[in-house]
Each structure stands twice: as structure tokens, then as C-alpha cells.
Amino acid sequence: MFGLMQDWPLLMHKVLDHAAIQHPGREIISRSVEGPFHHTNYHDVRLRALRVSQRLQRDGIKLGDRIATLAWNTWRHVEAWYGITGIGALYHTVNPRLFPDQIAWILNHAGSRVLMLDLTFIPLIQQLAPKLEHIERFIILTDGAHLPETGLRNAVAYEDWLAEADGDFAWASFDERTAAGLCYTSGTTGDPKGVVYSHRSNILHALACNQVDCLGLGVADRVMPVVPMFHANGWSLPISAPMAGATLILPGAKLDGASVHEIITLARVNFSAAVPTVWMMLLQHMEATNTRIDTLKRVVIGGSACPAPITQTYQEKYGVRVIHAWGMTEMSPVGTTYQRKPEISGLDAEAALALQAKQGCPPFTVEMKITDDEGRDLPWNGEVFGRLKVRGPAIARNYFRHEDEAVLDEDGFFDTGDVATIDANGFMEVTDRSKDVIKSGGEWISSIALENAAVGYPGVAEAAVVAMHDPKWDERPLMILVMKPGAAAPDLAAMNTFLADKVAKWWLPDDLVVVDEIPHTATGKILKTKLRETFKDHRPKG
Ligand code: ADP
């Protein structure tokens, strides 16, 4: 027997309809790529998104077609997402920070028919255009007055293109499992992989994010995603903010400390989200200029582990609550956040901070477990670490154009590639990525734990730990350091004395090298594949 409730498909446009009906005047404030601040609201953005749908349809775009965006966070990008999905096409966000060849590869693999791009990216795309096999038209996200001569195929200014539609249009209707978005992982191992979100997964994920112990947005919030919409679905904020009726503030192309500070102050942002680097840059700016951010009350920090000193400074000096979050492109992306469970009340300040450094607990819709290499469940005691696996309605089950390759285990769990512990209260802590963990004598050593401890050594700017081959133990840790300008580098003995009370004795590195620079990925993570390649023949002296 089925329930007797209405069949109301979970479609992206329902979110924008709700925002426009219930919160029509709620603002969307953007720093435009052209320069000045731009103000609009949910009512107007909905009308323009309908015109995007209408205009795309007139260009022959159909259900299932991919429309790529190479764009900063602005109102136009938000309209594009809803306009594209409004006729059942997919927004395909492209990360401009990838290598140009990788961008071309991704656009070709996706088969995107249209590319919407910001003015910033015209030179990049002029260089790549001859290689882009499927793009029929380039829409530059600006008006006619700002459009330069580009030489790109069928190039048109977005505003001119949009003006050709009157908005007398209705959203298309289709199954809620229809694909809505496509985002490629950064491909640090092999070719990038396409993750395909559905309307249903996007809506369920945004509802999950809006639970009070997850991101928990509300009508009174003034939300600024600094995290770009091209990075893992913009952490759901372009969907969860309108769903909640929150004011949306979009920082455009300027993401340096001074610009982020300026927009927080001018637009009275009280909630924001970004990777740790952004929050470090803002701290440096405030310390250098002796300024504050008094409107800001909550920040989500994720994408990489958030170091405890950052959390402590924001919370104690600036009164901003830090929500440490973990997730990945394949998870739409939010997987866990720090939750103030009653079980942890009464912790002293130091213990509470240590707990916040963990990656946290999943919201409803995310299930997780840790297993050994054979797939056997491991205990939740905060000490044993294993492969972290996840399951839920907004988690990938296959990759685009690789639908035949199974990626889930027999119980339907997805292996995140992270290695983690889970404690008795359900708090997960990432100890490594599985390909980075050091397997010494059959036991695992966490490279992240060694790196986090090593950066506490005076004068160390950055630390990376990779495995080097060892005939007896199979692998042993090699520590690679970058020193701050003018600082004296420690030798192995000095470092190991420093680390002795911080990690297990058998974890201590067997060798240490100092370099000028450690390579990073396009999303700011240490590029361990490159380090392993560079140091593949490295053996400890003597
Ligand atoms: P990529 O950078 O590989 O394209 P994602 O942006 O999807 O992919 O990153 C996902 C990975 O980032 C996770 O599997 C995890 O290793 C890392 N990550 C994300 N958030 C955190 C966090 N808060 N702490 C530690 N690692 C994190």
C-alpha cells in the first residue's frame, strides 16, 4: 500500500519559486566582475532564470545537455544554474584553477554544448578554443558595453542574449532523478572523474545542510559563499540559502583578505564558508590593519583540515563560531560538521578545541563506517583507523561515462579514499588519504598527524610526510620541510626530539629534507604524488 500523499517532485526550480514567493525582496548582493556592487532579489533572479531557460531552449538545448560555466560567484551564475536546470539541462561547473589542458579535457569529456564564462577567463578560453570540440556558443557573462572582441565562436554578451527572451515561460517538468549538475574531481590520480548530481540529490542535500546542527541557515542570515560555485557544488549554498530565504552575498572574483573583509563589512555578512587558506588570509589582513568583522557570527571551514589555532583565534578574538566541515565532490559535498552534542558538554576549552579539530558528525542522509582493507567493520573508539566509507541519497554511485564500473562495496558504501577514526560519540577524524598513509610493518602511520605536529616546530612554514621504501618495514616516513625566511632548519634528531611526546615512537620519521617549496594541487592540497615521484629513490643516509 502506498501513502496517499501528493507526488511533488524535488526539482531545483521549486527552491527558487519558494524563495521568490515567500521572500521576493530578499537581496542577492554581488561584487560584479566588472567592478561595482550589484543588488537584486529572489523575485527578479527567478524571472531572469526563466528567461535563461527560455533562451537556452530557443538555442536547441534539451533535457540532459550540458552547459558549462567558468565563472565566479555572482547573481548571473546563480541565475544560470536555475535557468539551465529549469529545462532539465545540466550546469557543468569548471574549475579555472586547473591546468589549461585539463580544462579542455574536462569540457570535451563532458560534451558541453555551451560555455558561459566570465570576462576574466576570455584569454584562457581564446587559447583553448581550437581544442574545444563540442562548444557551439560562448556566452560571456557581461553586458554588451563590456564585451570585448573575442574571436570566439558565436560569442555573445549574456545580457544581449537574455534580452532576446521575454520570460513568458514555464519550467519544464520531469522526473526528480533527472541529472541537474556535473562537477569533476580534480584528478590528482589519473583523469578527472565526473560526478553527476540529480535534482533530487541536490534538494535532499540542501535540506540536510539546513538542519540546525549542520549549516542551519535561516531567513535572518546573510550568507556569503566564498567557496566558489565551481568547487564541489558551491557547498550547496546556492541552493540551501534560497531554500531558507536567506540573503545571499556573492564575492565575485576578489577573494583576497582585504576584499573579503570589505564585502563582509559592507554587506553585513553573518555567515560564510571557505577553505582554511581564505580564513588565514582574512586573519592576516585584520591583524595587519587592526580591523575586525563584527557582523560575522559563523564560518564554515572545510576542504582541508582546519588547524586549531585558526579556530581558536576566530572564536576567542573575533567572536566567530567555527563550523569545521568535511566532505567531497562525490558527496554533494557536505559529509560531516562539528556538532555540539549534549554528550560533549562540559569539556574544558582545550578539549573542546581538540574536538573541533576533528571533522565531525554526519547530518541525516549520510551514513558512515570505517573498515580494514578486507572490508571488515572497525570499532568506533577514536583510536583505530581505517578506510572511511559513506552511503546516502546525495552520494555518487557511479562516475559520468563510467556507468559500468562499480564503485560501491556490496553494502552500497562509497570508499572516500580517506582514512579516519570515529569516536564513541560519532565524531570522525581524518587521519590521512588512503594513498598517502604510510604502511610500516603492516601498521599504518598517519602522514597528516606527523605534518600537523611538525608545523609546531619553530620556523617551520610547511611540512609534508611521504613514504620511502624500506627493505625491512616496507615503508617508512620521510619528512619534507619548508622553512620560514631566515629560520634555521632542524636536523632529524632535533625534529624527532620535538616530536617524541606528540606521536608514537615508531612513527618518527627516518629522514628529513628541507626544500624551497612543496607542490600543491589546484584545490590547494599538498601534491603528494609529485613528492613521491621526486623522492622515489630517496633512502636515509647511513
Ligand atoms: P579534490 O580536492 O580531490 O578535487 P574534493 O574537493 O572533493 O576533491 O576534496 C575531498 C577531499 O578533501 C576529502 O576526501 C578529504 O581528503 C579532503 N578534505 C575535505 N575536507 C576536509 C577536512 N575538513 N579535513 C581534512 N580533509 C578534508
Coordinates of C-alpha atoms and ligand atoms in Angstrom, one line a residue:
M1 CA 0.0 0.0 0.0
F2 CA 1.4 3.4 -0.9
G3 CA 0.8 6.5 1.2
L4 CA -1.8 8.9 -0.1
M5 CA 0.4 12.0 -0.3
Q6 CA 1.0 14.2 -3.3
D7 CA 3.7 13.5 -5.8
W8 CA 5.6 16.7 -5.6
P9 CA 8.9 16.1 -7.4
L10 CA 12.1 17.5 -5.7
L11 CA 13.2 19.8 -8.5
M12 CA 15.7 22.7 -8.4
H13 CA 13.2 25.3 -9.6
K14 CA 10.9 24.6 -6.7
V15 CA 13.6 26.2 -4.5
L16 CA 13.7 29.4 -6.5
D17 CA 9.9 29.5 -6.8
H18 CA 9.7 29.3 -3.0
A19 CA 12.3 32.0 -2.4
A20 CA 10.6 34.3 -4.9
I21 CA 7.1 33.8 -3.4
Q22 CA 8.0 33.8 0.2
H23 CA 11.0 36.1 0.2
P24 CA 10.6 38.2 -3.0
G25 CA 12.5 41.2 -1.8
R26 CA 15.3 39.3 -0.1
E27 CA 18.6 40.6 -1.6
I28 CA 21.3 39.0 -3.6
I29 CA 24.3 41.3 -3.4
S30 CA 27.3 40.6 -5.7
R31 CA 30.7 42.1 -6.4
S32 CA 30.4 42.2 -10.2
V33 CA 33.3 41.0 -12.3
E34 CA 33.1 44.4 -14.0
G35 CA 33.8 46.1 -10.6
P36 CA 30.8 47.7 -8.9
F37 CA 28.5 46.1 -6.4
H38 CA 25.2 44.8 -7.8
H39 CA 21.9 44.4 -6.0
T40 CA 19.0 42.2 -7.0
N41 CA 16.5 39.9 -5.2
Y42 CA 14.9 36.5 -5.4
H43 CA 11.9 37.8 -7.4
D44 CA 14.0 39.3 -10.1
V45 CA 16.5 36.4 -10.2
R46 CA 13.7 34.0 -10.7
L47 CA 12.3 36.0 -13.7
R48 CA 15.7 36.1 -15.3
A49 CA 16.3 32.4 -14.7
L50 CA 13.1 31.7 -16.5
R51 CA 14.5 33.8 -19.4
V52 CA 17.7 31.7 -19.3
S53 CA 15.6 28.6 -19.7
Q54 CA 13.5 30.1 -22.5
R55 CA 16.6 31.4 -24.3
L56 CA 18.5 28.1 -24.0
Q57 CA 15.5 26.2 -25.3
R58 CA 15.5 28.5 -28.3
D59 CA 19.1 27.6 -28.9
G60 CA 18.1 24.0 -29.1
I61 CA 19.3 22.9 -25.7
K62 CA 17.4 19.8 -24.5
L63 CA 17.0 17.6 -21.5
G64 CA 20.3 16.1 -20.5
D65 CA 22.5 18.6 -22.4
R66 CA 25.5 20.1 -20.5
I67 CA 26.0 23.8 -20.3
A68 CA 29.4 24.6 -18.9
T69 CA 30.1 27.6 -16.6
L70 CA 33.6 29.0 -16.0
A71 CA 32.5 31.7 -13.6
W72 CA 32.9 33.4 -10.2
N73 CA 30.1 33.6 -7.7
T74 CA 27.7 36.3 -8.9
W75 CA 24.0 36.7 -9.4
R76 CA 24.4 35.8 -13.1
H77 CA 26.0 32.5 -12.2
V78 CA 23.1 31.7 -9.8
E79 CA 20.5 32.6 -12.5
A80 CA 22.4 30.4 -14.9
W81 CA 22.2 27.3 -12.6
Y82 CA 18.5 27.6 -12.1
G83 CA 17.8 28.6 -15.8
I84 CA 19.9 25.6 -17.0
T85 CA 18.2 23.1 -14.7
G86 CA 14.8 24.6 -15.4
I87 CA 14.7 22.8 -18.7
G88 CA 16.4 19.6 -17.5
A89 CA 19.9 20.6 -18.8
L90 CA 23.0 20.2 -16.5
Y91 CA 25.1 23.1 -15.1
H92 CA 28.7 21.8 -15.6
T93 CA 30.9 23.9 -13.4
V94 CA 34.6 24.1 -14.5
N95 CA 37.4 25.0 -12.1
P96 CA 39.5 27.7 -13.7
R97 CA 42.4 26.9 -11.4
L98 CA 43.1 23.5 -13.1
F99 CA 45.8 23.3 -15.8
P100 CA 44.5 24.5 -19.2
D101 CA 44.9 21.1 -20.8
Q102 CA 42.8 19.6 -18.0
I103 CA 40.1 22.2 -18.6
A104 CA 40.0 21.3 -22.3
W105 CA 39.9 17.6 -21.4
I106 CA 37.0 18.1 -19.0
L107 CA 35.0 20.2 -21.4
N108 CA 35.5 17.7 -24.2
H109 CA 34.7 14.7 -21.9
A110 CA 31.5 16.4 -20.7
G111 CA 30.5 17.2 -24.2
S112 CA 29.2 20.6 -23.0
R113 CA 27.4 22.4 -25.9
V114 CA 27.6 26.0 -24.5
L115 CA 30.2 27.7 -22.3
M116 CA 29.2 30.6 -20.1
L117 CA 32.3 32.4 -18.9
D118 CA 33.3 35.5 -17.0
L119 CA 35.3 38.2 -18.6
T120 CA 38.3 37.1 -16.5
F121 CA 38.6 33.8 -18.4
I122 CA 38.5 35.1 -22.0
P123 CA 42.3 34.9 -22.6
L124 CA 42.3 31.3 -21.2
I125 CA 39.4 30.2 -23.5
Q126 CA 40.8 32.0 -26.5
Q127 CA 43.9 29.8 -26.1
L128 CA 41.8 26.6 -25.6
A129 CA 39.0 27.3 -28.1
P130 CA 40.6 25.3 -31.1
K131 CA 40.6 22.2 -28.8
L132 CA 37.0 22.5 -27.6
E133 CA 35.2 20.1 -29.9
H134 CA 31.6 20.4 -28.7
I135 CA 31.1 24.1 -27.7
E136 CA 28.7 25.7 -30.1
R137 CA 28.5 29.1 -28.5
F138 CA 30.4 31.1 -25.9
I139 CA 28.2 33.4 -23.7
I140 CA 30.2 36.0 -21.9
L141 CA 28.7 36.8 -18.5
T142 CA 28.5 40.6 -19.0
D143 CA 26.6 43.2 -21.0
G144 CA 27.2 44.5 -24.5
A145 CA 29.1 47.6 -23.3
H146 CA 31.7 45.5 -21.6
L147 CA 32.1 42.8 -24.2
P148 CA 35.5 43.0 -26.0
E149 CA 36.2 41.5 -29.4
T150 CA 36.9 37.9 -28.5
G151 CA 37.1 36.0 -31.8
L152 CA 35.2 33.1 -30.0
R153 CA 32.6 31.1 -31.9
N154 CA 29.2 32.7 -31.8
A155 CA 30.3 34.8 -28.8
V156 CA 27.5 37.0 -27.3
A157 CA 27.2 39.1 -24.2
Y158 CA 24.9 37.3 -21.7
E159 CA 22.7 40.4 -21.2
D160 CA 22.1 40.8 -25.0
W161 CA 21.4 37.1 -25.3
L162 CA 19.0 37.2 -22.4
A163 CA 17.2 40.3 -23.8
E164 CA 16.0 38.1 -26.6
A165 CA 13.7 36.2 -24.3
D166 CA 10.7 37.7 -22.6
G167 CA 10.3 35.3 -19.7
D168 CA 6.8 34.2 -20.7
F169 CA 7.8 30.6 -20.0
A170 CA 7.1 27.8 -17.6
W171 CA 9.7 25.5 -16.0
A172 CA 9.8 22.1 -17.7
S173 CA 8.6 19.1 -15.7
F174 CA 10.5 15.8 -15.5
D175 CA 11.4 13.1 -13.0
E176 CA 13.2 14.3 -9.9
R177 CA 16.0 11.8 -10.5
T178 CA 17.0 13.8 -13.7
A179 CA 20.6 15.0 -13.8
A180 CA 21.0 18.6 -12.7
G181 CA 24.7 19.3 -12.3
L182 CA 28.1 17.9 -13.3
C183 CA 31.4 18.6 -11.4
Y184 CA 34.7 16.9 -12.0
T185 CA 37.0 15.8 -9.2
S186 CA 40.5 17.4 -9.5
G187 CA 42.1 14.2 -10.8
T188 CA 45.3 14.2 -8.7
T189 CA 45.4 10.5 -9.5
G190 CA 44.6 9.8 -13.2
D191 CA 42.0 11.6 -15.3
P192 CA 39.3 13.8 -13.5
K193 CA 36.1 12.0 -12.8
G194 CA 32.6 13.4 -13.5
V195 CA 30.2 13.5 -10.6
V196 CA 26.5 13.9 -11.7
Y197 CA 24.1 15.4 -9.2
S198 CA 20.4 15.0 -9.6
H199 CA 17.6 17.4 -8.8
R200 CA 16.5 15.0 -6.0
S201 CA 20.0 14.7 -4.6
N202 CA 20.6 18.5 -4.7
I203 CA 17.3 19.2 -2.8
L204 CA 17.8 16.4 -0.2
H205 CA 21.4 17.6 0.3
A206 CA 20.3 21.2 0.8
L207 CA 17.6 20.1 3.2
A208 CA 20.2 18.1 5.1
C209 CA 22.6 21.1 5.2
N210 CA 19.8 23.3 6.6
Q211 CA 19.4 21.2 9.7
V212 CA 20.3 23.3 12.6
D213 CA 23.4 21.2 13.6
C214 CA 24.8 21.1 10.1
L215 CA 24.9 24.6 8.3
G216 CA 21.4 25.5 9.6
L217 CA 20.6 28.7 7.5
G218 CA 17.6 30.8 8.3
V219 CA 15.7 33.8 6.9
A220 CA 17.7 36.3 9.0
D221 CA 21.1 35.0 7.8
R222 CA 23.2 37.0 5.4
V223 CA 25.1 34.2 3.7
M224 CA 28.3 34.6 1.7
P225 CA 29.8 31.6 -0.1
V226 CA 33.4 32.5 -0.6
V227 CA 33.8 28.9 -1.7
P228 CA 33.4 29.1 -5.5
M229 CA 30.4 27.6 -7.2
F230 CA 32.9 25.7 -9.3
H231 CA 34.2 23.9 -6.3
A232 CA 32.1 20.9 -5.3
N233 CA 28.6 22.3 -5.9
G234 CA 29.4 25.5 -4.0
W235 CA 29.0 23.5 -0.8
S236 CA 25.2 23.6 -1.5
L237 CA 24.9 27.3 -0.6
P238 CA 23.4 28.5 -3.9
I239 CA 20.6 26.0 -3.1
S240 CA 20.4 26.0 0.7
A241 CA 20.4 29.8 1.0
P242 CA 17.3 30.4 -1.2
M243 CA 15.6 27.4 0.3
A244 CA 16.0 29.1 3.7
G245 CA 15.1 32.5 2.3
A246 CA 18.5 33.9 3.4
T247 CA 20.1 36.9 1.9
L248 CA 22.9 35.8 -0.5
I249 CA 26.1 37.7 -0.8
L250 CA 28.4 36.8 -3.7
P251 CA 32.1 37.9 -3.7
G252 CA 32.8 37.7 -7.4
A253 CA 36.4 37.4 -8.5
K254 CA 38.1 39.1 -5.5
L255 CA 38.9 36.6 -2.8
D256 CA 42.0 38.2 -1.1
G257 CA 41.9 39.1 2.6
A258 CA 41.2 42.9 2.0
S259 CA 38.4 42.3 -0.4
V260 CA 36.7 39.6 1.7
H261 CA 36.9 41.9 4.7
E262 CA 35.4 44.8 2.7
I263 CA 32.4 42.8 1.4
I264 CA 31.7 41.2 4.9
T265 CA 31.6 44.7 6.3
L266 CA 29.6 46.4 3.5
A267 CA 27.1 43.7 3.1
R268 CA 26.9 42.8 6.8
V269 CA 27.6 39.1 6.2
N270 CA 26.9 36.9 9.3
F271 CA 27.6 33.5 7.8
S272 CA 30.3 32.5 5.4
A273 CA 32.1 29.4 4.1
A274 CA 35.6 28.7 2.5
V275 CA 38.7 26.7 2.7
P276 CA 41.3 27.4 5.5
T277 CA 43.6 29.5 3.3
V278 CA 40.9 32.1 2.8
W279 CA 40.4 32.4 6.5
M280 CA 44.1 32.6 7.1
M281 CA 44.4 35.5 4.6
L282 CA 41.5 37.3 6.3
L283 CA 43.2 36.9 9.7
Q284 CA 46.5 38.3 8.3
H285 CA 44.6 41.2 6.8
M286 CA 42.8 42.0 10.1
E287 CA 46.0 41.7 12.1
A288 CA 47.9 43.9 9.7
T289 CA 45.2 46.6 9.5
N290 CA 43.9 46.3 13.1
T291 CA 40.3 45.8 11.8
R292 CA 37.5 43.4 12.9
I293 CA 34.5 41.7 11.4
D294 CA 31.8 42.3 13.9
T295 CA 28.8 41.2 11.9
L296 CA 30.3 37.7 11.2
K297 CA 28.9 35.1 13.6
R298 CA 29.5 31.7 11.9
V299 CA 32.1 30.4 9.4
V300 CA 32.2 27.0 7.8
I301 CA 35.8 25.9 7.2
G302 CA 36.5 22.8 5.2
G303 CA 38.1 21.3 2.1
S304 CA 41.3 20.7 4.1
A305 CA 41.8 20.2 7.9
C306 CA 41.2 23.4 9.8
P307 CA 44.2 24.0 12.1
A308 CA 43.2 24.5 15.8
P309 CA 44.9 27.9 16.1
I310 CA 42.7 29.3 13.4
T311 CA 39.5 28.1 15.1
Q312 CA 40.8 29.4 18.4
T313 CA 41.6 32.9 17.0
Y314 CA 38.3 33.3 15.2
Q315 CA 36.3 32.1 18.2
E316 CA 38.2 33.8 21.1
K317 CA 39.4 37.0 19.4
Y318 CA 36.7 37.8 16.9
G319 CA 33.6 36.0 18.4
V320 CA 33.0 34.0 15.2
R321 CA 31.9 30.4 15.7
V322 CA 33.8 28.0 13.5
I323 CA 32.0 25.0 11.9
H324 CA 34.7 22.6 10.8
A325 CA 33.3 20.6 7.9
W326 CA 34.5 17.7 5.8
G327 CA 33.1 16.5 2.5
M328 CA 34.0 15.8 -1.1
T329 CA 32.7 16.4 -4.6
E330 CA 31.2 12.9 -4.7
M331 CA 29.1 13.8 -1.6
S332 CA 27.4 16.9 -3.0
P333 CA 29.7 17.7 -0.9
V334 CA 28.9 18.1 2.8
G335 CA 29.7 14.9 4.8
T336 CA 30.3 16.0 8.4
T337 CA 30.3 19.1 10.5
Y338 CA 31.2 19.8 14.1
Q339 CA 28.1 19.3 16.2
R340 CA 27.6 20.4 19.8
K341 CA 26.1 17.2 21.0
P342 CA 25.0 17.0 24.7
E343 CA 27.4 14.2 25.2
I344 CA 30.3 16.6 24.9
S345 CA 29.0 19.4 27.0
G346 CA 31.2 20.3 29.9
L347 CA 34.5 19.8 28.1
D348 CA 37.3 22.2 29.1
A349 CA 38.4 24.8 26.5
E350 CA 41.4 22.8 25.4
A351 CA 39.5 19.5 25.0
A352 CA 36.6 21.3 23.1
L353 CA 39.1 22.8 20.7
A354 CA 40.7 19.4 20.1
L355 CA 37.3 18.0 19.3
Q356 CA 36.6 20.9 16.9
A357 CA 39.8 19.9 15.0
K358 CA 38.1 16.6 14.2
Q359 CA 36.0 16.6 11.0
G360 CA 32.7 16.0 13.0
C361 CA 29.4 14.1 12.6
P362 CA 27.2 13.5 9.6
P363 CA 23.8 15.0 9.2
F364 CA 20.7 12.8 8.5
T365 CA 21.2 11.4 4.9
V366 CA 24.8 10.5 5.4
E367 CA 25.7 7.1 6.9
M368 CA 29.4 6.2 7.6
K369 CA 31.6 3.4 8.7
I370 CA 35.3 2.6 8.9
T371 CA 36.7 -0.8 7.7
D372 CA 40.0 -2.6 7.3
D373 CA 41.4 -3.5 3.9
E374 CA 39.3 -6.6 3.8
G375 CA 36.1 -4.6 4.4
R376 CA 35.6 -5.7 8.0
D377 CA 34.0 -3.1 10.2
L378 CA 36.3 -1.4 12.7
P379 CA 35.3 -0.2 16.2
W380 CA 34.3 3.4 17.0
N381 CA 36.8 4.2 19.7
G382 CA 38.6 7.2 18.4
E383 CA 41.9 5.3 18.0
V384 CA 41.6 2.5 15.5
F385 CA 41.7 4.0 12.0
G386 CA 40.5 2.5 8.7
R387 CA 39.0 3.3 5.3
L388 CA 36.1 5.7 5.6
K389 CA 33.1 4.7 3.6
V390 CA 29.8 6.5 3.2
R391 CA 26.3 5.9 1.9
G392 CA 23.3 8.2 1.3
P393 CA 20.9 9.7 -1.3
A394 CA 23.3 12.6 -2.2
I395 CA 26.4 10.4 -2.6
A396 CA 27.7 9.3 -6.0
R397 CA 27.1 5.7 -7.1
N398 CA 29.0 5.9 -10.5
Y399 CA 31.0 8.4 -12.5
F400 CA 29.9 10.1 -15.7
R401 CA 30.6 7.9 -18.8
H402 CA 31.9 5.1 -16.5
E403 CA 28.4 3.9 -15.5
D404 CA 29.5 0.2 -15.9
E405 CA 32.4 0.5 -13.4
A406 CA 31.2 -0.4 -9.9
V407 CA 32.5 2.0 -7.3
L408 CA 30.4 0.9 -4.3
D409 CA 31.0 -2.1 -1.9
E410 CA 28.5 -4.9 -1.6
D411 CA 26.5 -2.9 1.0
G412 CA 26.3 0.1 -1.2
F413 CA 29.0 2.2 0.6
F414 CA 31.4 4.5 -1.3
D415 CA 35.0 4.4 -0.3
T416 CA 36.0 8.1 0.3
G417 CA 39.7 7.5 -0.1
D418 CA 40.2 8.9 3.3
V419 CA 41.5 7.1 6.4
A420 CA 39.7 8.0 9.6
T421 CA 38.9 7.2 13.2
I422 CA 35.4 7.5 14.6
D423 CA 35.0 8.0 18.4
A424 CA 32.3 6.7 20.7
N425 CA 30.2 9.9 20.2
G426 CA 30.3 9.5 16.4
F427 CA 33.0 12.2 15.8
M428 CA 35.0 11.3 12.7
E429 CA 38.6 12.4 12.3
V430 CA 40.5 12.2 9.0
T431 CA 44.0 10.8 9.7
D432 CA 45.0 10.6 6.0
R433 CA 44.1 9.9 2.5
S434 CA 44.4 6.2 1.9
K435 CA 47.0 6.6 -0.8
D436 CA 49.1 8.8 1.5
V437 CA 49.1 6.6 4.6
I438 CA 52.5 5.1 5.4
K439 CA 52.3 1.3 5.8
S440 CA 55.1 0.3 8.1
G441 CA 55.4 -3.4 9.2
G442 CA 51.7 -3.9 8.5
E443 CA 50.7 -1.0 10.7
W444 CA 49.5 2.5 9.5
I445 CA 51.2 5.8 10.2
S446 CA 49.2 9.0 9.7
S447 CA 51.1 11.4 7.5
I448 CA 48.7 14.2 8.5
A449 CA 49.4 13.7 12.2
L450 CA 53.1 14.0 11.6
E451 CA 52.7 17.1 9.4
N452 CA 50.4 18.8 12.0
A453 CA 52.9 18.1 14.7
A454 CA 55.9 19.2 12.7
V455 CA 54.5 22.7 11.9
G456 CA 54.6 23.4 15.6
Y457 CA 58.5 23.4 15.4
P458 CA 59.8 27.0 15.5
G459 CA 60.4 28.3 12.0
V460 CA 58.7 25.6 10.0
A461 CA 56.4 27.1 7.4
E462 CA 55.0 23.9 5.9
A463 CA 55.6 20.1 6.3
A464 CA 54.8 17.1 4.2
V465 CA 55.4 13.4 5.0
V466 CA 55.5 10.7 2.4
A467 CA 56.5 7.0 2.4
M468 CA 60.0 5.9 1.4
H469 CA 60.8 2.3 0.6
D470 CA 62.3 0.3 3.4
P471 CA 63.5 -3.3 2.9
K472 CA 62.5 -4.4 6.4
W473 CA 59.3 -2.4 7.2
D474 CA 58.1 -1.9 3.6
E475 CA 57.6 1.8 4.1
R476 CA 59.0 4.4 6.5
P477 CA 58.2 8.1 6.8
L478 CA 60.3 10.8 5.1
M479 CA 59.6 14.4 6.3
I480 CA 59.9 17.3 3.9
L481 CA 60.1 20.8 5.3
V482 CA 59.8 24.3 4.0
M483 CA 61.3 26.9 6.5
K484 CA 60.1 30.5 7.0
P485 CA 62.5 33.1 5.6
G486 CA 65.7 33.2 7.7
A487 CA 64.7 30.4 10.0
A488 CA 67.3 27.7 10.8
A489 CA 66.2 24.2 9.8
P490 CA 66.3 21.4 12.3
D491 CA 68.2 18.2 11.7
L492 CA 66.4 14.8 12.0
A493 CA 67.5 14.3 15.6
A494 CA 66.2 17.8 16.7
M495 CA 62.9 17.2 15.0
N496 CA 62.5 13.8 16.5
T497 CA 63.2 15.0 19.9
F498 CA 60.5 17.7 19.4
L499 CA 58.0 15.1 18.1
A500 CA 58.8 12.5 20.8
D501 CA 55.9 13.4 23.1
K502 CA 53.4 14.1 20.2
V503 CA 53.3 10.8 18.2
A504 CA 54.2 7.1 18.8
K505 CA 57.9 6.4 18.8
W506 CA 57.7 4.0 15.8
W507 CA 56.0 6.9 13.8
L508 CA 59.1 9.1 14.0
P509 CA 60.5 9.9 10.5
D510 CA 63.6 8.0 9.3
D511 CA 64.8 11.0 7.4
L512 CA 64.2 14.7 6.9
V513 CA 64.9 17.0 3.9
V514 CA 64.4 20.8 3.5
V515 CA 63.2 22.2 0.2
D516 CA 62.3 25.7 -1.0
E517 CA 58.8 24.8 -2.0
I518 CA 56.2 22.0 -1.6
P519 CA 54.0 21.4 -4.7
H520 CA 50.2 21.9 -4.4
T521 CA 47.1 20.9 -6.3
A522 CA 44.6 23.3 -7.9
T523 CA 42.5 23.0 -4.8
G524 CA 45.4 23.9 -2.5
K525 CA 46.2 20.4 -1.2
I526 CA 49.8 19.1 -0.9
L527 CA 50.6 17.3 -4.2
K528 CA 51.9 14.0 -2.7
T529 CA 52.0 12.2 -6.0
K530 CA 54.6 14.7 -7.1
L531 CA 56.6 14.5 -3.9
R532 CA 56.5 10.7 -4.0
E533 CA 57.9 10.9 -7.6
T534 CA 60.6 13.3 -6.6
F535 CA 61.7 11.3 -3.7
K536 CA 61.1 7.8 -5.0
D537 CA 64.8 6.8 -4.8
H538 CA 65.4 8.6 -1.6
R539 CA 67.0 6.4 1.1
P540 CA 68.1 7.5 4.6
K541 CA 71.9 8.2 4.8
G542 CA 73.9 5.6 6.7
Ligands
ADP1 P1 39.7 17.1 -4.7 O1 40.4 18.1 -4.0 O2 40.4 15.7 -4.7 O3 39.1 17.5 -6.0 P2 37.4 17.4 -3.1 O4 37.5 18.9 -3.2 O5 36.1 16.7 -3.3 O6 38.4 16.7 -4.0 O7 38.1 17.0 -1.8 C1 37.7 15.9 -1.0 C2 38.8 15.6 0.0 O8 39.3 16.7 0.7 C3 38.3 14.7 1.1 O9 38.3 13.3 0.6 C4 39.4 14.9 2.1 O10 40.6 14.1 1.9 C5 39.7 16.4 2.0 N1 39.0 17.2 3.0 C6 37.9 17.8 2.8 N2 37.5 18.5 3.9 C7 38.5 18.2 4.9 C8 38.6 18.5 6.2 N3 37.8 19.3 6.9 N4 39.7 17.9 6.8 C9 40.6 17.1 6.2 N5 40.5 16.8 4.9 C10 39.4 17.3 4.2

